[in-house]
Amino acid sequence: MSFTDWRNNELSLSQVEEKYQGDVPSLVILKIDVSRRGVQYTDAALKLLDPSIHYVLPGDQSMRYYPRGLTLRDGSAICDLSVMQDKFTIHREPYTVDAVDGKAFLVDNGKILEEVEYLDKPDFLDKLTTSGTPMSSIATVRAQRISVMPGDKCHFWDKPGNGCKFCNVCASTRGKEGTTRDEKYFRDVEETVREAIKQKGRFASFHLTSGSTLSGKELFDDEVELYIKTIQAAGRAFKTDKFPMKLVASAFNKRQLQRLYDETGITGYVTDIEVLDEKLFSWICPGKTEFVGYQGWKQRLIEAVDVFGRGQVHCGIVAGVETAQPNGYSSEEDALKQVLAEAADLGEHGISISECIWSAVPKSYFAKQKTPSLDYYVALAKGLAEIRRKNGLNVYIDDYRRCGAHPSQDMARID
Ligand code: SF4
């Protein structure tokens, strides 16, 4: 693999830290850069990984395991490392995790930067439900949240080319039938959540997501039905009617949202517009454009605030994807202006932006794209945090403990 001389063309980590000193914590900046560039592990770093105490991903052909996530010393999570372990980045070298004096450290260009911890394995993981299902197949974990994914297929892909261009989610189920969920599955969900929350202090929230399901009497009705049953199942493990949770799902209409709110313990809702630019939305998300449209998606976000309240509705974006070529912004300055203007509009309606750092993942249409500079991502995180503060929005459903994927929301700790 060869890399261009990108280091000479972009501000370095230390230059970006200096530029945003006093505005953006250096650990948030480091997290962004690691998310942007990915990581690779030395053999010594992987020797520190112990599957009996750490949460691991199955490894490559050599059957090695990899950490499911890293934690920085301020508690910030670096998530979604599942897509980063293969050094897929083609424009910049990934960071290295190496062993230094028996501890794991992030290293770049020969410089030792920060100690990282491997995410702990949750107590429920090796257990079975009463039907014999491994609980590890029912729920996953990120930061301090339990995640359940009842649908393993996104039906935007049913029409070739209609999925989102940055996405490789559900790639293995494209062209196949999705799994049907029965009563046994919902009992398994209940038992897994019940078992998980026995571990004191480990979990702060419950998270549910799937790909989009378009079928039903009205668009997305079957998706709503599946979530209602799954949240009700999880809810039987809690003593209260409502519990800290967020659903990341399609853009439902108000009737569907009200049903979710009335019939389940849900407290927060996220629906991903992905890119805050109408023209780019129709290029990057053709399926979402065909069925709902950019303005329709925005409208449904706004209506969701009537149901869930200000701050309890977030809009997910894949930050940086607005610079994808050939149709995206070639100027980072213009891209930033556009994204922050749209974010400000949503913020005034009580909606927070949950940005994920775009990395050009394998099996996505954008696999060979070049992602933006670190400076861009940090400016965006700073701008989004300012919009959130200006509108007095909390981020309790999506902060560093309850998700850990969104740099602007990591900064809620210093608001
Ligand atoms: S990002 Fe788009 S294509 Fe991927 S799972 Fe979500 S809706 Fe489907």
Coordinates of C-alpha atoms and ligand atoms in Angstrom, one line a residue:
M1 CA 0.0 0.0 0.0
S2 CA 1.4 3.4 -0.8
F3 CA 0.4 6.7 0.6
T4 CA 0.5 10.2 -0.8
D5 CA 2.4 12.9 1.0
W6 CA -0.8 13.9 2.8
R7 CA 1.2 14.9 5.9
N8 CA 2.6 17.9 4.0
N9 CA -0.8 18.9 2.7
E10 CA -2.9 19.0 5.9
L11 CA -2.4 20.5 9.4
S12 CA -0.9 17.9 11.7
L13 CA -2.5 16.7 14.9
S14 CA -0.4 19.1 17.0
Q15 CA -1.1 22.0 14.7
V16 CA -4.9 21.3 14.9
E17 CA -4.6 21.0 18.7
E18 CA -2.9 24.4 18.8
K19 CA -5.5 26.0 16.5
Y20 CA -8.4 24.9 18.7
Q21 CA -6.7 25.3 22.1
G22 CA -9.3 26.3 24.7
D23 CA -12.2 25.4 22.4
V24 CA -11.8 21.7 21.6
P25 CA -10.1 19.3 24.1
S26 CA -7.0 17.6 22.7
L27 CA -8.4 14.1 23.4
V28 CA -11.5 14.9 21.3
I29 CA -9.2 15.9 18.5
L30 CA -7.2 12.8 18.8
K31 CA -10.4 10.7 18.9
I32 CA -11.5 12.3 15.7
D33 CA -8.2 11.7 13.9
V34 CA -8.1 8.0 15.0
S35 CA -11.7 7.6 13.8
R36 CA -10.8 9.3 10.5
R37 CA -7.7 7.3 9.8
G38 CA -8.3 4.0 11.6
V39 CA -5.9 1.9 13.6
Q40 CA -3.6 -1.1 13.2
Y41 CA -2.3 -3.2 16.0
T42 CA 1.2 -4.5 16.6
D43 CA 1.6 -8.1 17.7
A44 CA 2.7 -6.8 21.1
A45 CA -0.5 -4.7 21.4
L46 CA -2.7 -7.7 20.6
K47 CA -0.9 -9.8 23.2
L48 CA -2.4 -7.4 25.8
L49 CA -5.8 -8.3 24.6
D50 CA -7.4 -11.0 26.7
P51 CA -10.8 -12.3 25.4
S52 CA -11.7 -13.4 28.9
I53 CA -11.8 -9.8 30.1
H54 CA -12.0 -7.7 27.0
Y55 CA -14.7 -7.3 24.4
V56 CA -13.3 -8.6 21.2
L57 CA -14.1 -9.0 17.6
P58 CA -13.3 -12.2 15.8
G59 CA -10.0 -11.9 14.0
D60 CA -8.7 -12.3 10.5
Q61 CA -7.5 -15.6 8.9
S62 CA -4.8 -15.9 11.5
M63 CA -7.7 -16.2 14.1
R64 CA -6.4 -13.3 16.1
Y65 CA -8.9 -11.2 18.0
Y66 CA -9.2 -7.4 17.9
P67 CA -10.6 -4.9 20.5
R68 CA -14.2 -3.9 19.8
G69 CA -13.4 -0.4 21.1
L70 CA -10.8 1.8 22.7
T71 CA -11.2 4.1 25.7
L72 CA -9.1 7.2 26.2
R73 CA -8.2 8.4 29.7
D74 CA -11.1 10.9 29.9
G75 CA -13.6 8.1 29.2
S76 CA -14.0 9.0 25.5
A77 CA -14.8 6.0 23.4
I78 CA -13.2 5.3 20.0
C79 CA -15.9 3.1 18.4
D80 CA -16.5 1.2 15.3
L81 CA -13.1 -0.2 15.1
S82 CA -14.5 -3.2 13.4
V83 CA -14.2 -1.4 10.2
M84 CA -10.7 -0.2 10.8
Q85 CA -8.7 -3.2 11.7
D86 CA -7.8 -4.1 8.1
K87 CA -5.8 -0.9 7.4
F88 CA -8.4 -0.1 4.8
T89 CA -7.5 3.6 4.7
I90 CA -6.0 4.2 1.3
H91 CA -5.1 7.9 1.5
R92 CA -3.5 8.2 5.0
E93 CA -1.7 5.7 7.2
P94 CA -3.8 4.4 10.2
Y95 CA -2.6 5.0 13.7
T96 CA -0.8 2.2 15.4
V97 CA -1.7 0.7 18.8
D98 CA 1.5 -0.7 20.3
A99 CA 2.5 -2.0 23.7
V100 CA 4.7 0.3 25.8
D101 CA 5.8 -0.9 29.2
G102 CA 3.0 -3.4 29.2
K103 CA 0.2 -1.0 28.3
A104 CA -1.5 -0.2 25.0
F105 CA -0.6 3.2 23.5
L106 CA -1.6 5.1 20.4
V107 CA 1.5 5.8 18.3
D108 CA 1.8 7.8 15.1
N109 CA 4.8 8.3 12.9
G110 CA 7.0 6.9 15.7
K111 CA 5.6 9.2 18.4
I112 CA 3.9 7.7 21.5
L113 CA 0.7 9.7 22.1
E114 CA -1.8 8.4 24.5
E115 CA -2.6 5.3 26.6
V116 CA -5.8 3.5 25.5
E117 CA -7.8 0.8 27.3
Y118 CA -9.5 -2.0 25.5
L119 CA -13.2 -2.1 26.1
D120 CA -14.2 -4.4 29.0
K121 CA -16.2 -7.5 28.2
P122 CA -19.7 -7.3 29.7
D123 CA -20.8 -10.0 32.2
F124 CA -23.7 -11.2 30.1
L125 CA -21.7 -12.0 27.0
D126 CA -20.9 -15.7 27.5
K127 CA -24.4 -16.5 28.9
L128 CA -27.3 -18.3 27.2
T129 CA -30.9 -17.5 27.3
T130 CA -33.3 -20.2 28.6
S131 CA -33.9 -21.2 24.9
G132 CA -30.1 -21.8 24.5
T133 CA -29.4 -18.7 22.4
P134 CA -26.0 -17.1 23.1
M135 CA -26.7 -13.6 24.5
S136 CA -23.8 -12.4 22.4
S137 CA -25.9 -13.0 19.4
I138 CA -28.8 -10.9 20.8
A139 CA -27.0 -7.8 22.0
T140 CA -23.7 -5.9 21.5
V141 CA -22.1 -3.2 23.6
R142 CA -20.6 0.2 22.9
A143 CA -19.5 2.5 25.7
Q144 CA -22.1 2.1 28.4
R145 CA -25.0 1.0 26.2
I146 CA -26.6 -2.3 25.2
S147 CA -27.4 -2.5 21.5
V148 CA -30.0 -4.7 19.8
M149 CA -30.5 -5.0 16.1
P150 CA -33.7 -6.9 15.4
G151 CA -33.6 -6.4 11.6
D152 CA -30.5 -7.5 9.7
K153 CA -31.4 -6.1 6.3
C154 CA -31.8 -2.6 4.9
H155 CA -34.5 -2.7 2.1
F156 CA -33.2 0.4 0.4
W157 CA -30.8 -2.0 -1.2
D158 CA -33.7 -4.1 -2.7
K159 CA -33.4 -1.8 -5.7
P160 CA -29.7 -2.0 -6.9
G161 CA -27.8 1.2 -6.2
N162 CA -30.5 2.6 -3.9
G163 CA -28.6 2.2 -0.7
C164 CA -26.5 5.1 0.8
K165 CA -23.2 5.4 -1.0
F166 CA -21.0 5.5 2.2
C167 CA -22.7 2.5 3.8
N168 CA -21.7 -1.1 4.2
V169 CA -24.2 -1.9 6.9
C170 CA -26.1 -5.1 6.1
A171 CA -23.8 -5.7 3.1
S172 CA -23.9 -9.4 3.7
T173 CA -27.7 -9.5 3.5
R174 CA -28.1 -7.6 0.2
G175 CA -30.1 -9.7 -2.2
K176 CA -31.2 -12.1 0.5
E177 CA -34.3 -12.2 2.7
G178 CA -33.9 -10.7 6.2
T179 CA -34.3 -12.7 9.3
T180 CA -37.9 -13.0 10.6
R181 CA -38.3 -12.4 14.3
D182 CA -40.7 -14.6 16.4
E183 CA -41.8 -14.8 20.0
K184 CA -38.7 -16.7 21.0
Y185 CA -36.5 -13.9 19.7
F186 CA -38.4 -11.3 21.8
R187 CA -38.1 -13.5 24.9
D188 CA -34.3 -13.8 24.2
V189 CA -34.1 -9.9 24.0
E190 CA -35.9 -9.6 27.4
E191 CA -33.7 -12.2 29.1
T192 CA -30.5 -10.7 27.6
V193 CA -31.4 -7.1 28.7
R194 CA -32.5 -8.4 32.2
E195 CA -29.1 -10.2 32.6
A196 CA -27.1 -7.3 31.2
I197 CA -28.4 -4.7 33.7
K198 CA -27.6 -6.9 36.6
Q199 CA -24.0 -5.7 36.2
K200 CA -23.9 -2.7 38.4
G201 CA -22.7 0.5 36.9
R202 CA -21.9 -1.0 33.5
F203 CA -24.8 0.3 31.4
A204 CA -26.5 3.7 31.1
S205 CA -28.8 3.1 28.2
F206 CA -30.4 0.8 25.7
H207 CA -30.1 1.2 22.0
L208 CA -32.0 -0.2 19.1
T209 CA -31.4 0.0 15.4
S210 CA -31.8 -1.8 12.1
G211 CA -31.8 -1.1 8.4
S212 CA -34.9 0.4 6.9
T213 CA -38.0 -1.8 6.2
L214 CA -40.2 -0.2 3.6
S215 CA -43.2 -2.6 3.8
G216 CA -46.5 -2.2 5.6
K217 CA -49.8 -0.6 5.1
E218 CA -47.9 2.7 5.2
L219 CA -44.2 3.1 4.4
F220 CA -42.1 1.8 7.4
D221 CA -45.2 0.3 9.2
D222 CA -43.5 -3.1 9.5
E223 CA -40.3 -1.5 10.8
V224 CA -42.3 0.3 13.5
E225 CA -44.1 -2.9 14.4
L226 CA -40.7 -4.8 14.9
Y227 CA -39.4 -2.0 17.1
I228 CA -42.5 -1.8 19.2
K229 CA -42.2 -5.6 19.9
T230 CA -38.5 -5.4 20.6
I231 CA -38.7 -2.3 22.9
Q232 CA -41.6 -3.9 24.8
A233 CA -39.5 -7.0 25.3
A234 CA -36.5 -5.0 26.6
G235 CA -38.9 -2.9 28.7
R236 CA -40.1 -6.0 30.6
A237 CA -36.6 -6.0 32.2
F238 CA -37.0 -2.5 33.7
K239 CA -39.1 -1.5 36.6
T240 CA -40.2 1.8 35.1
D241 CA -42.5 2.5 32.2
K242 CA -39.9 4.7 30.4
F243 CA -36.2 3.9 30.5
P244 CA -33.1 5.5 29.0
M245 CA -33.0 4.5 25.4
K246 CA -32.7 5.7 21.9
L247 CA -34.1 4.2 18.7
V248 CA -32.1 4.9 15.5
A249 CA -34.5 4.3 12.7
S250 CA -36.1 5.4 9.5
A251 CA -38.0 8.8 9.3
F252 CA -41.4 7.8 10.7
N253 CA -44.5 9.8 10.3
K254 CA -46.2 11.4 13.3
R255 CA -48.7 8.6 13.8
Q256 CA -45.9 6.0 13.8
L257 CA -43.8 8.1 16.3
Q258 CA -46.8 8.6 18.6
R259 CA -47.4 4.8 18.5
L260 CA -43.8 4.2 19.5
Y261 CA -44.0 6.7 22.3
D262 CA -47.4 5.5 23.6
E263 CA -46.8 1.8 23.4
T264 CA -43.2 1.5 24.6
G265 CA -40.6 2.8 27.1
I266 CA -38.8 4.8 24.4
T267 CA -37.3 8.1 25.5
G268 CA -35.2 9.2 22.5
Y269 CA -35.4 9.0 18.7
V270 CA -32.7 9.4 16.1
T271 CA -33.2 9.4 12.4
D272 CA -30.3 9.9 10.0
I273 CA -30.5 12.4 7.2
E274 CA -26.8 11.5 6.6
V275 CA -25.8 14.6 4.7
L276 CA -27.0 18.1 5.3
D277 CA -27.4 19.2 1.7
E278 CA -30.5 18.5 -0.4
K279 CA -28.7 18.0 -3.7
L280 CA -26.0 15.8 -2.2
F281 CA -28.7 13.9 -0.3
S282 CA -30.3 12.8 -3.5
W283 CA -27.0 11.7 -4.9
I284 CA -25.7 9.9 -1.8
C285 CA -29.0 8.5 -0.4
P286 CA -31.1 7.7 -3.5
G287 CA -33.4 5.3 -1.6
K288 CA -34.1 7.8 1.1
T289 CA -34.7 10.4 -1.6
E290 CA -37.1 8.1 -3.5
F291 CA -39.3 7.2 -0.5
V292 CA -39.1 10.3 1.8
G293 CA -37.0 13.0 0.2
Y294 CA -34.7 15.5 2.0
Q295 CA -37.4 18.0 2.9
G296 CA -39.7 15.1 4.0
W297 CA -36.9 13.7 6.2
K298 CA -36.4 17.1 7.8
Q299 CA -40.1 17.6 8.3
R300 CA -40.4 14.2 10.1
L301 CA -37.5 15.1 12.4
I302 CA -39.2 18.4 13.3
E303 CA -42.5 16.6 14.0
A304 CA -40.7 14.0 16.2
V305 CA -39.8 16.9 18.6
D306 CA -43.6 17.3 19.2
V307 CA -43.6 13.7 20.4
F308 CA -40.3 13.3 22.2
G309 CA -39.4 16.8 23.2
R310 CA -36.5 19.1 22.6
G311 CA -33.1 17.4 22.9
Q312 CA -34.7 14.0 22.7
V313 CA -34.5 13.9 18.9
H314 CA -31.2 13.7 17.1
C315 CA -30.3 13.7 13.4
G316 CA -27.5 11.5 12.5
I317 CA -25.0 12.6 9.8
V318 CA -22.0 11.0 8.2
A319 CA -19.7 14.0 8.7
G320 CA -17.4 14.6 5.8
V321 CA -19.4 12.8 3.2
E322 CA -20.4 16.1 1.8
T323 CA -16.9 16.3 0.3
A324 CA -17.2 13.1 -1.7
Q325 CA -16.4 13.5 -5.3
P326 CA -17.4 14.2 -8.0
N327 CA -20.5 15.9 -6.8
G328 CA -19.6 16.9 -3.3
Y329 CA -17.9 20.2 -2.1
S330 CA -14.3 20.6 -3.3
S331 CA -13.8 23.4 -0.8
E332 CA -13.9 22.4 2.9
E333 CA -14.8 25.9 3.8
D334 CA -18.0 25.8 1.6
A335 CA -18.9 22.4 3.0
L336 CA -18.6 23.6 6.6
K337 CA -20.7 26.6 5.9
Q338 CA -23.5 24.6 4.4
V339 CA -23.5 21.8 7.0
L340 CA -23.5 24.3 9.9
A341 CA -26.3 26.4 8.4
E342 CA -28.5 23.3 8.1
A343 CA -27.5 22.1 11.5
A344 CA -28.4 25.6 12.9
D345 CA -31.9 25.3 11.3
L346 CA -32.5 21.9 12.9
G347 CA -31.1 23.1 16.2
E348 CA -33.6 25.9 16.4
H349 CA -36.3 23.2 16.1
G350 CA -34.8 21.4 19.1
I351 CA -32.9 18.7 17.2
S352 CA -29.3 17.9 17.9
I353 CA -26.9 16.6 15.3
S354 CA -25.1 13.3 16.0
E355 CA -22.2 13.3 13.7
C356 CA -20.2 10.1 12.9
I357 CA -16.8 10.5 11.4
W358 CA -16.9 9.3 7.8
S359 CA -14.3 6.7 6.9
A360 CA -14.4 5.3 3.4
V361 CA -15.3 1.7 4.4
P362 CA -14.8 -1.4 2.2
K363 CA -17.8 -2.7 0.4
S364 CA -19.3 0.8 0.2
Y365 CA -19.7 2.7 -3.0
F366 CA -17.4 5.3 -1.6
A367 CA -14.7 2.8 -0.6
K368 CA -12.0 4.7 -2.5
Q369 CA -13.0 8.2 -1.6
K370 CA -10.7 10.6 0.3
T371 CA -12.1 11.8 3.5
P372 CA -11.6 15.5 4.7
S373 CA -8.8 16.9 6.8
L374 CA -8.6 16.7 10.6
D375 CA -9.0 20.5 10.7
Y376 CA -12.4 20.2 8.9
Y377 CA -13.8 17.5 11.3
V378 CA -12.7 19.5 14.3
A379 CA -14.2 22.8 13.0
L380 CA -17.4 20.9 12.4
A381 CA -17.5 19.3 15.9
K382 CA -16.8 22.8 17.4
G383 CA -19.6 24.4 15.3
L384 CA -22.1 21.6 16.1
A385 CA -21.3 21.9 19.8
E386 CA -21.9 25.7 19.6
I387 CA -25.3 25.2 17.9
R388 CA -26.3 22.7 20.6
R389 CA -25.3 25.2 23.4
K390 CA -27.0 28.1 21.7
N391 CA -30.3 26.1 21.6
G392 CA -30.0 24.7 25.1
L393 CA -30.2 21.1 23.9
N394 CA -29.1 18.2 26.2
V395 CA -27.5 15.2 24.6
Y396 CA -28.4 12.6 27.2
I397 CA -29.5 10.0 24.7
D398 CA -26.3 10.2 22.7
D399 CA -23.4 11.5 24.8
Y400 CA -20.0 10.0 25.4
R401 CA -21.4 7.3 27.8
R402 CA -24.5 6.4 25.8
C403 CA -23.0 6.2 22.4
G404 CA -19.4 7.5 22.2
A405 CA -19.4 8.0 18.4
H406 CA -20.1 11.7 18.2
P407 CA -17.2 14.2 18.9
S408 CA -19.4 17.3 19.2
Q409 CA -21.5 15.5 21.9
D410 CA -18.4 14.4 23.7
M411 CA -17.9 18.1 24.4
A412 CA -21.2 18.3 26.3
R413 CA -19.1 17.4 29.4
I414 CA -17.4 20.8 29.2
D415 CA -20.5 22.9 28.3
Ligands
SF4_1 S1 -27.1 4.1 5.9 FE1 -28.7 4.0 4.3 S2 -28.3 2.1 3.2 FE2 -27.1 2.0 5.1 S3 -28.4 0.9 6.5 FE3 -28.8 3.1 6.8 S4 -30.5 3.6 5.4 FE4 -29.7 1.6 4.8

